[in-house]
CSV table of C-alpha atoms and ligand atoms in Angstrom, one decimal:
chain,number,residue,atom,x,y,z
A,132,MET,CA,-36.2,-19.2,-131.4
A,133,THR,CA,-39.5,-21.3,-131.5
A,134,THR,CA,-39.6,-25.4,-130.2
A,135,GLY,CA,-41.9,-27.7,-129.9
A,136,ILE,CA,-42.3,-27.1,-126.2
A,137,ALA,CA,-42.9,-24.0,-126.9
A,138,ALA,CA,-45.5,-24.8,-129.2
A,139,ARG,CA,-47.3,-27.5,-127.0
A,140,ILE,CA,-47.0,-25.4,-123.8
A,141,ALA,CA,-48.5,-22.3,-125.5
A,142,ASP,CA,-51.4,-24.8,-127.2
A,143,ARG,CA,-52.6,-25.8,-123.8
A,144,ILE,CA,-52.6,-21.5,-122.4
A,145,ARG,CA,-54.9,-21.5,-125.5
A,146,HIS,CA,-57.3,-24.3,-124.4
A,147,SER,CA,-57.3,-24.2,-120.5
A,148,GLY,CA,-55.5,-21.2,-119.7
A,149,PRO,CA,-52.2,-19.6,-118.2
A,150,VAL,CA,-50.1,-22.2,-116.6
A,151,SER,CA,-48.1,-21.9,-113.0
A,152,VAL,CA,-44.5,-20.6,-113.1
A,153,ALA,CA,-43.7,-24.5,-111.9
A,154,ALA,CA,-45.3,-26.3,-114.5
A,155,PHE,CA,-44.1,-24.1,-117.2
A,156,MET,CA,-40.4,-25.0,-116.1
A,157,THR,CA,-41.1,-28.8,-115.9
A,158,GLU,CA,-42.1,-29.0,-119.0
A,159,ALA,CA,-38.7,-27.0,-119.8
A,160,MET,CA,-36.6,-28.7,-118.1
A,161,PHE,CA,-37.9,-32.0,-118.4
A,162,ASP,CA,-39.8,-33.5,-121.4
A,163,PRO,CA,-38.4,-36.4,-121.9
A,164,ARG,CA,-37.8,-35.6,-126.3
A,165,GLU,CA,-36.9,-31.7,-126.3
A,166,GLY,CA,-36.4,-30.7,-122.4
A,167,TYR,CA,-33.5,-29.1,-121.7
A,168,TYR,CA,-32.2,-32.4,-120.3
A,169,ALA,CA,-33.6,-34.4,-122.0
A,170,THR,CA,-31.0,-33.9,-124.7
A,171,LYS,CA,-27.6,-32.4,-123.8
A,172,ASN,CA,-24.9,-31.9,-121.4
A,173,PRO,CA,-25.0,-28.4,-120.2
A,174,ILE,CA,-22.5,-27.8,-117.9
A,175,GLY,CA,-18.9,-27.1,-117.9
A,176,ALA,CA,-16.7,-24.1,-119.4
A,177,GLY,CA,-18.3,-24.4,-123.2
A,178,GLU,CA,-21.7,-25.2,-122.1
A,179,ASP,CA,-24.6,-23.0,-120.4
A,180,PHE,CA,-23.2,-22.9,-117.0
A,181,ILE,CA,-20.6,-24.0,-114.0
A,182,THR,CA,-21.0,-25.3,-111.0
A,183,ALA,CA,-18.4,-26.0,-108.0
A,184,PRO,CA,-17.5,-29.6,-109.4
A,185,SER,CA,-16.7,-28.5,-112.4
A,186,VAL,CA,-14.5,-25.5,-110.8
A,187,SER,CA,-12.0,-27.9,-108.9
A,188,GLN,CA,-12.0,-31.2,-108.0
A,189,MET,CA,-11.2,-30.3,-104.3
A,190,PHE,CA,-14.7,-29.6,-103.7
A,191,GLY,CA,-16.2,-33.2,-104.6
A,192,GLU,CA,-12.8,-34.6,-102.4
A,193,LEU,CA,-14.0,-33.0,-99.1
A,194,ILE,CA,-17.2,-33.9,-100.2
A,195,GLY,CA,-16.0,-37.3,-100.2
A,196,LEU,CA,-14.2,-37.3,-97.0
A,197,TRP,CA,-17.4,-35.6,-95.2
A,198,CYS,CA,-19.1,-38.6,-96.5
A,199,ALA,CA,-16.4,-40.9,-94.9
A,200,GLN,CA,-16.6,-39.2,-91.3
A,201,VAL,CA,-20.7,-39.1,-91.8
A,202,TRP,CA,-20.4,-43.3,-92.5
A,203,MET,CA,-17.9,-43.2,-89.2
A,204,ASP,CA,-20.1,-41.3,-86.7
A,205,MET,CA,-22.9,-43.4,-88.3
A,206,GLY,CA,-20.9,-46.4,-86.7
A,207,GLN,CA,-19.5,-47.4,-89.8
A,208,PRO,CA,-22.4,-49.6,-91.1
A,209,ALA,CA,-21.8,-52.4,-93.2
A,210,ARG,CA,-23.4,-51.7,-95.8
A,211,PHE,CA,-25.3,-48.1,-96.7
A,212,HIS,CA,-26.7,-45.9,-99.5
A,213,LEU,CA,-24.6,-43.0,-100.7
A,214,VAL,CA,-27.2,-41.2,-103.2
A,215,GLU,CA,-25.9,-38.7,-105.3
A,216,LEU,CA,-29.3,-36.2,-106.2
A,217,GLY,CA,-28.9,-34.6,-109.8
A,218,PRO,CA,-25.2,-36.1,-110.4
A,219,GLY,CA,-24.5,-33.7,-113.8
A,220,THR,CA,-21.4,-35.0,-115.1
A,221,GLY,CA,-20.6,-37.3,-112.3
A,222,GLN,CA,-17.6,-35.4,-111.5
A,223,MET,CA,-18.4,-34.8,-108.1
A,224,MET,CA,-19.3,-38.2,-107.6
A,225,SER,CA,-15.8,-39.5,-109.1
A,226,ASP,CA,-14.3,-37.2,-106.8
A,227,MET,CA,-15.8,-38.3,-104.0
A,228,VAL,CA,-14.8,-41.7,-104.4
A,229,ARG,CA,-11.1,-40.6,-105.2
A,230,ALA,CA,-10.8,-39.2,-101.7
A,231,GLY,CA,-13.2,-41.8,-100.2
A,232,ARG,CA,-10.2,-44.6,-101.1
A,233,ALA,CA,-8.3,-43.4,-98.7
A,234,VAL,CA,-11.2,-44.1,-95.7
A,235,PRO,CA,-10.4,-47.7,-95.5
A,236,GLY,CA,-13.8,-49.4,-95.6
A,237,PHE,CA,-16.1,-46.6,-96.5
A,238,LEU,CA,-16.3,-47.3,-100.1
A,239,ASP,CA,-16.5,-51.2,-99.4
A,240,ALA,CA,-19.3,-50.6,-97.3
A,241,ALA,CA,-21.2,-47.8,-99.9
A,242,ARG,CA,-23.9,-48.8,-102.2
A,243,ILE,CA,-23.9,-45.8,-105.1
A,244,THR,CA,-26.9,-44.7,-106.4
A,245,LEU,CA,-27.5,-42.1,-108.6
A,246,ILE,CA,-31.0,-39.7,-108.9
A,247,GLU,CA,-31.2,-38.6,-111.8
A,248,ALA,CA,-33.9,-37.7,-114.1
A,249,SER,CA,-31.9,-37.4,-118.0
A,250,ALA,CA,-31.2,-39.9,-119.9
A,251,ALA,CA,-28.9,-37.9,-121.4
A,252,LEU,CA,-27.1,-37.0,-118.3
A,253,LYS,CA,-27.4,-41.0,-117.4
A,254,MET,CA,-24.8,-41.7,-120.1
A,255,VAL,CA,-22.7,-38.8,-119.1
A,256,GLN,CA,-22.5,-40.0,-115.1
A,257,GLY,CA,-21.7,-44.0,-116.6
A,258,ARG,CA,-19.0,-42.8,-119.0
A,259,THR,CA,-17.1,-40.9,-116.0
A,260,LEU,CA,-17.9,-43.1,-113.4
A,261,THR,CA,-17.6,-46.7,-115.2
A,262,PRO,CA,-13.7,-46.4,-116.1
A,263,MET,CA,-13.3,-45.9,-112.2
A,264,GLY,CA,-14.4,-49.4,-111.0
A,265,VAL,CA,-18.0,-47.5,-109.4
A,266,GLU,CA,-21.0,-49.6,-110.1
A,267,ALA,CA,-23.4,-47.5,-109.7
A,268,LEU,CA,-27.3,-48.2,-109.5
A,269,TRP,CA,-29.8,-45.2,-111.3
A,270,LEU,CA,-32.9,-44.7,-109.6
A,271,ASP,CA,-35.3,-41.9,-111.0
A,272,ARG,CA,-37.0,-41.2,-107.3
A,273,LEU,CA,-34.9,-41.1,-103.9
A,274,GLU,CA,-38.0,-42.5,-103.0
A,275,ASP,CA,-37.0,-45.9,-105.2
A,276,VAL,CA,-33.7,-46.3,-102.4
A,277,PRO,CA,-34.0,-49.2,-100.9
A,278,ASP,CA,-33.8,-49.4,-96.9
A,279,GLY,CA,-31.0,-48.9,-94.9
A,280,PRO,CA,-28.7,-46.5,-93.5
A,281,ALA,CA,-28.0,-43.9,-96.2
A,282,ILE,CA,-25.8,-40.4,-97.2
A,283,ILE,CA,-27.3,-38.3,-99.1
A,284,VAL,CA,-25.7,-35.5,-101.0
A,285,GLY,CA,-27.0,-32.7,-103.5
A,286,ASN,CA,-25.0,-29.9,-104.9
A,287,GLU,CA,-27.4,-27.6,-107.4
A,288,PHE,CA,-30.1,-29.8,-106.9
A,289,LEU,CA,-33.0,-28.1,-104.9
A,290,ASP,CA,-32.8,-25.0,-107.4
A,291,CYS,CA,-34.1,-27.0,-109.9
A,292,LEU,CA,-37.1,-28.5,-108.6
A,293,ALA,CA,-39.8,-26.2,-109.9
A,294,VAL,CA,-40.9,-22.7,-108.1
A,295,ARG,CA,-44.4,-21.1,-108.0
A,296,GLN,CA,-44.9,-17.4,-107.5
A,297,ALA,CA,-47.4,-15.7,-105.7
A,298,VAL,CA,-48.0,-12.1,-105.4
A,299,LYS,CA,-50.7,-10.5,-102.4
A,300,GLN,CA,-53.3,-8.5,-103.5
A,301,ASP,CA,-55.9,-6.9,-101.7
A,302,GLY,CA,-54.6,-8.7,-98.3
A,303,HIS,CA,-54.6,-12.3,-100.2
A,304,TRP,CA,-51.9,-14.1,-102.2
A,305,HIS,CA,-52.8,-14.8,-105.9
A,306,GLU,CA,-50.8,-17.2,-108.5
A,307,ARG,CA,-48.5,-15.5,-111.0
A,308,MET,CA,-48.6,-17.7,-113.8
A,309,VAL,CA,-47.7,-17.9,-117.5
A,310,GLY,CA,-50.0,-16.8,-120.0
A,311,LEU,CA,-49.9,-15.2,-123.9
A,312,ASP,CA,-49.7,-11.8,-125.0
A,313,ASP,CA,-51.1,-10.0,-128.1
A,314,ASP,CA,-48.3,-11.5,-130.2
A,315,GLU,CA,-48.7,-15.3,-128.7
A,316,ASP,CA,-45.4,-14.5,-127.1
A,317,PHE,CA,-45.5,-16.1,-123.5
A,318,THR,CA,-45.8,-13.6,-120.7
A,319,PHE,CA,-46.4,-13.5,-116.7
A,320,VAL,CA,-50.0,-13.0,-115.9
A,321,MET,CA,-51.9,-12.6,-112.4
A,322,GLY,CA,-53.8,-16.3,-111.6
A,323,PRO,CA,-56.5,-16.9,-109.3
A,324,ARG,CA,-56.1,-16.8,-105.5
A,325,LEU,CA,-54.3,-19.2,-103.7
A,326,GLY,CA,-56.6,-21.8,-101.3
A,327,MET,CA,-55.1,-24.1,-99.0
A,328,ASP,CA,-51.6,-24.1,-100.9
A,329,ALA,CA,-51.4,-20.7,-99.2
A,330,ASP,CA,-49.6,-21.9,-96.4
A,331,LEU,CA,-46.9,-23.4,-98.8
A,332,VAL,CA,-45.9,-19.6,-98.8
A,333,PRO,CA,-42.7,-19.1,-95.9
A,334,ALA,CA,-43.5,-18.4,-93.0
A,335,ARG,CA,-41.7,-15.3,-92.8
A,336,LEU,CA,-43.5,-13.8,-95.6
A,337,GLN,CA,-47.3,-14.4,-94.9
A,338,ASP,CA,-47.8,-11.1,-93.2
A,339,ALA,CA,-46.2,-9.2,-96.4
A,340,PRO,CA,-47.7,-5.9,-97.6
A,341,ASP,CA,-49.7,-5.9,-101.0
A,342,GLY,CA,-47.8,-5.9,-104.0
A,343,THR,CA,-45.2,-8.4,-102.3
A,344,LEU,CA,-43.7,-11.6,-104.8
A,345,VAL,CA,-42.8,-14.2,-103.3
A,346,GLU,CA,-41.5,-17.9,-104.5
A,347,PHE,CA,-42.3,-21.3,-102.8
A,348,ARG,CA,-41.4,-24.5,-104.0
A,349,PRO,CA,-44.1,-27.8,-103.1
A,350,GLY,CA,-40.9,-30.5,-103.4
A,351,ASP,CA,-39.6,-28.9,-100.5
A,352,ARG,CA,-42.0,-30.6,-98.7
A,353,GLN,CA,-42.1,-33.3,-100.6
A,354,LEU,CA,-38.2,-34.2,-100.0
A,355,VAL,CA,-38.4,-33.4,-96.5
A,356,ASP,CA,-41.2,-35.7,-95.9
A,357,VAL,CA,-39.2,-38.4,-97.9
A,358,LEU,CA,-36.1,-37.8,-95.8
A,359,GLY,CA,-38.0,-37.5,-92.4
A,360,ARG,CA,-39.3,-40.9,-93.2
A,361,ARG,CA,-36.0,-42.6,-94.0
A,362,PHE,CA,-34.5,-41.6,-91.4
A,363,SER,CA,-36.3,-42.0,-88.5
A,364,ASP,CA,-36.5,-46.2,-89.5
A,365,HIS,CA,-32.7,-45.9,-90.1
A,366,PRO,CA,-29.6,-43.4,-89.7
A,367,GLY,CA,-29.5,-41.3,-92.3
A,368,ARG,CA,-27.7,-37.3,-93.2
A,369,ALA,CA,-28.5,-35.8,-96.4
A,370,LEU,CA,-26.0,-32.7,-97.2
A,371,PHE,CA,-27.6,-30.0,-99.8
A,372,ILE,CA,-25.6,-27.0,-101.2
A,373,ASP,CA,-27.3,-24.3,-103.3
A,374,TYR,CA,-27.5,-21.1,-104.2
A,375,GLY,CA,-30.0,-19.1,-102.1
A,376,PRO,CA,-31.0,-16.6,-98.6
A,377,ALA,CA,-30.1,-17.7,-95.2
A,378,GLN,CA,-33.5,-16.5,-94.1
A,379,SER,CA,-36.6,-16.2,-96.7
A,380,GLU,CA,-36.7,-12.9,-98.8
A,381,PRO,CA,-39.3,-11.7,-101.1
A,382,GLY,CA,-38.8,-11.3,-104.9
A,383,ASP,CA,-38.3,-12.9,-108.2
A,384,THR,CA,-35.1,-15.3,-109.1
A,385,PHE,CA,-36.6,-17.5,-111.5
A,386,GLN,CA,-33.8,-17.1,-114.4
A,387,ALA,CA,-32.5,-18.4,-117.5
A,388,LEU,CA,-28.8,-19.2,-117.9
A,389,ARG,CA,-27.5,-19.6,-121.6
A,390,GLY,CA,-23.9,-19.8,-122.5
A,391,HIS,CA,-23.1,-18.8,-118.9
A,392,GLU,CA,-25.6,-15.6,-119.7
A,393,LYS,CA,-28.8,-14.8,-118.1
A,394,THR,CA,-31.7,-14.9,-120.6
A,395,ASP,CA,-35.3,-14.1,-120.6
A,396,PRO,CA,-36.6,-17.2,-118.7
A,397,LEU,CA,-40.1,-17.4,-120.6
A,398,ALA,CA,-38.2,-17.0,-124.2
A,399,ALA,CA,-37.4,-20.4,-125.9
A,400,PRO,CA,-38.6,-23.2,-123.3
A,401,GLY,CA,-35.6,-25.9,-123.4
A,402,THR,CA,-33.0,-23.9,-124.7
A,403,ALA,CA,-31.5,-22.4,-121.5
A,404,ASP,CA,-31.3,-23.5,-117.7
A,405,LEU,CA,-34.4,-22.5,-115.4
A,406,THR,CA,-33.2,-22.2,-111.6
A,407,ALA,CA,-34.5,-19.9,-108.7
A,408,ARG,CA,-33.3,-19.1,-105.5
A,409,VAL,CA,-33.5,-21.8,-102.5
A,410,ASP,CA,-35.3,-20.9,-99.6
A,411,PHE,CA,-33.2,-22.5,-96.9
A,412,GLU,CA,-35.1,-20.9,-94.1
A,413,GLN,CA,-37.9,-22.4,-95.1
A,414,LEU,CA,-36.4,-26.0,-96.0
A,415,GLY,CA,-34.8,-26.2,-92.6
A,416,ALA,CA,-38.5,-25.4,-90.8
A,417,LEU,CA,-40.1,-27.6,-92.7
A,418,ALA,CA,-37.5,-30.3,-92.0
A,419,ARG,CA,-37.6,-29.5,-88.0
A,420,ALA,CA,-41.3,-29.8,-88.4
A,421,GLY,CA,-40.6,-33.3,-89.9
A,422,GLY,CA,-38.9,-34.4,-87.0
A,423,LEU,CA,-35.1,-34.2,-88.6
A,424,ASP,CA,-31.8,-32.6,-87.0
A,425,VAL,CA,-30.7,-29.5,-89.3
A,426,ASP,CA,-27.4,-27.4,-89.1
A,427,GLY,CA,-26.8,-24.8,-91.2
A,428,PRO,CA,-27.2,-23.0,-93.4
A,429,VAL,CA,-23.2,-22.3,-93.5
A,430,GLU,CA,-21.4,-19.9,-96.3
A,431,GLN,CA,-20.2,-22.2,-98.9
A,432,GLY,CA,-16.5,-20.8,-98.6
A,433,ARG,CA,-16.5,-21.1,-94.6
A,434,TRP,CA,-17.6,-24.1,-94.8
A,435,LEU,CA,-15.3,-25.5,-97.3
A,436,LYS,CA,-12.2,-23.8,-95.6
A,437,SER,CA,-13.2,-25.7,-92.5
A,438,LEU,CA,-12.8,-29.0,-94.0
A,439,GLY,CA,-9.7,-27.9,-94.7
A,440,LEU,CA,-9.7,-26.9,-98.6
A,441,GLU,CA,-6.7,-24.6,-98.1
A,442,MET,CA,-4.7,-27.6,-96.9
A,443,ARG,CA,-5.6,-29.9,-99.8
A,444,ALA,CA,-4.8,-26.8,-101.9
A,445,ALA,CA,-1.7,-26.8,-100.5
A,446,ALA,CA,-0.9,-30.1,-101.3
A,447,LEU,CA,-1.9,-30.3,-105.2
A,448,ILE,CA,0.4,-27.3,-105.5
A,449,ARG,CA,3.2,-28.8,-103.8
A,450,SER,CA,2.6,-32.0,-106.2
A,451,ALA,CA,2.4,-29.6,-109.3
A,452,PRO,CA,4.1,-26.4,-108.5
A,453,GLU,CA,3.1,-25.3,-112.3
A,454,LYS,CA,-0.5,-25.2,-111.5
A,455,LYS,CA,-0.1,-23.1,-108.3
A,456,SER,CA,-2.1,-20.0,-109.9
A,457,VAL,CA,-5.0,-22.1,-111.5
A,458,ILE,CA,-5.0,-23.2,-108.0
A,459,ALA,CA,-5.4,-20.3,-106.6
A,460,ARG,CA,-8.2,-19.3,-108.5
A,461,GLN,CA,-10.6,-22.1,-108.1
A,462,VAL,CA,-9.8,-21.7,-103.9
A,463,MET,CA,-10.8,-18.0,-104.6
A,464,ARG,CA,-13.8,-19.2,-107.2
A,465,LEU,CA,-15.5,-21.4,-104.4
A,466,THR,CA,-14.9,-19.3,-101.4
A,467,GLU,CA,-14.9,-15.3,-102.2
A,468,PRO,CA,-18.1,-13.5,-100.7
A,469,ASP,CA,-17.9,-12.0,-104.7
A,470,GLN,CA,-18.1,-15.2,-106.5
A,471,MET,CA,-19.4,-18.4,-105.1
A,472,GLY,CA,-18.3,-18.5,-101.4
A,473,GLU,CA,-21.1,-16.6,-99.5
A,474,LEU,CA,-24.2,-16.4,-101.8
A,475,PHE,CA,-24.1,-20.5,-101.7
A,476,LYS,CA,-25.4,-22.1,-98.6
A,477,VAL,CA,-24.6,-25.5,-97.3
A,478,MET,CA,-27.1,-27.0,-94.9
A,479,THR,CA,-27.6,-30.7,-93.5
A,480,PHE,CA,-30.9,-32.9,-92.1
A,481,SER,CA,-30.3,-35.9,-90.0
A,482,THR,CA,-31.1,-38.6,-87.9
A,483,PRO,CA,-31.8,-36.7,-84.6
A,484,GLY,CA,-28.8,-37.3,-82.0
A,485,LEU,CA,-26.0,-38.5,-84.9
A,486,PRO,CA,-22.5,-36.2,-84.0
A,487,LYS,CA,-22.6,-33.1,-85.2
A,488,ALA,CA,-22.3,-32.9,-89.2
A,489,PRO,CA,-18.3,-31.5,-89.6
A,490,GLY,CA,-18.2,-28.0,-90.6
A,491,PHE,CA,-21.1,-27.2,-88.6
A,492,ALA,CA,-19.6,-26.4,-85.6
A,493,PRO,CA,-20.3,-23.1,-83.9
A,494,GLU,CA,-18.2,-20.8,-84.5
A,495,ALA,CA,-15.6,-20.6,-81.9
B,144,SAH,N1,-24.9,-31.7,-109.1
B,144,SAH,C1,-24.1,-31.5,-110.5
B,144,SAH,C2,-25.4,-31.1,-111.4
B,144,SAH,C3,-26.0,-29.8,-111.3
B,144,SAH,S1,-27.5,-29.5,-112.6
B,144,SAH,C4,-23.4,-30.5,-110.5
B,144,SAH,O1,-23.0,-30.0,-108.9
B,144,SAH,O2,-22.8,-30.1,-111.4
B,144,SAH,C5,-28.6,-30.3,-111.8
B,144,SAH,C6,-28.7,-32.2,-111.8
B,144,SAH,O3,-30.1,-32.2,-111.4
B,144,SAH,C7,-29.2,-32.6,-113.5
B,144,SAH,O4,-28.4,-33.7,-113.0
B,144,SAH,C8,-30.5,-32.6,-113.8
B,144,SAH,O5,-30.5,-33.4,-114.7
B,144,SAH,C9,-31.0,-33.2,-112.3
B,144,SAH,N2,-32.5,-33.0,-112.0
B,144,SAH,C10,-33.4,-32.0,-111.8
B,144,SAH,N3,-33.7,-32.1,-111.6
B,144,SAH,C11,-34.7,-33.5,-111.1
B,144,SAH,C12,-35.2,-34.3,-110.7
B,144,SAH,N4,-36.4,-33.9,-110.3
B,144,SAH,N5,-34.9,-35.6,-110.0
B,144,SAH,C13,-33.7,-35.8,-110.7
B,144,SAH,N6,-32.4,-35.8,-111.4
B,144,SAH,C14,-33.0,-33.8,-111.4
């Protein structure tokens, strides 16, 4: 299948040479007219991929209560920004709000702000949240959120940030790029040696042997800078949940999902979800260097259980006994090691000195 996006990237390569994996990913996902997110809602059983909020209402409910606890730990500020990065269908925020209503004053104080790049998904989010009486503010970038205390959440947001790849050759990092083969199909090619950007390669992997492939996200540093500035001026805490290892690992994880199947990430850009795993060790190191307190990564399964997932499931089953097996399956999907329980991790970045975030206490 050829798309307008594929033709445009191919033209660019013919004129100016290969493009970075990050540039390829950005075009494919965010082209305003034909990009993957520009045109459709990809999340759900009948679509391309499933995320935790679409598995169960319990996920967003526990995150809503987590935010309410953080608000209390911040001293119950009379106004604060409750920000979600990449809210998808709005499902998680709607579950957060429903659970948050149980905590007096929490939602009255919250200014709900959604950071969303896709016009199509903004519409879906509005359709989910407006009937609940939620008055959300949509902004394009986290930097645009006005001053003030903030609690920020993002599920499967970091994995969408554009990723670059490099391979070590003769002791130096060279960028792995996307070019065209003899049939004019996209193919990976070796690009120039990384200059100053070589220090974006995760610290643990800097000394890896020749032939090692690594991934890094320039957007990680930018995000951590924004959070560091924001949380030094006003109290704040950000929660990220995503897939990836606790320690930086080498290897190519750039992947495409279409109809719940992995496909070739270079074929038909704009028609499949492109992501790569998140490097929590590197993110944590950047955040610490930027003056933030860091907790985690903790495995999603352990984190959800410590927040009371099983108690919430039992309560839901008591009120709807006929749903017992469905709810039990949802708990397994979110927590079992061979499902989302171990691969997905949870991490927070905070203003120094806030009480420990719920779910991050050291193991007894
Ligand atoms: N959090 C949701 C959706 C995950 S998909 C869930 O768990 O179901 C990723 C979401 O992030 C989408 O809403 C996508 O449009 C948005 N997104 C990705 N990169 C973005 C960026 N740079 N700025 C704003 N939104 C972005």
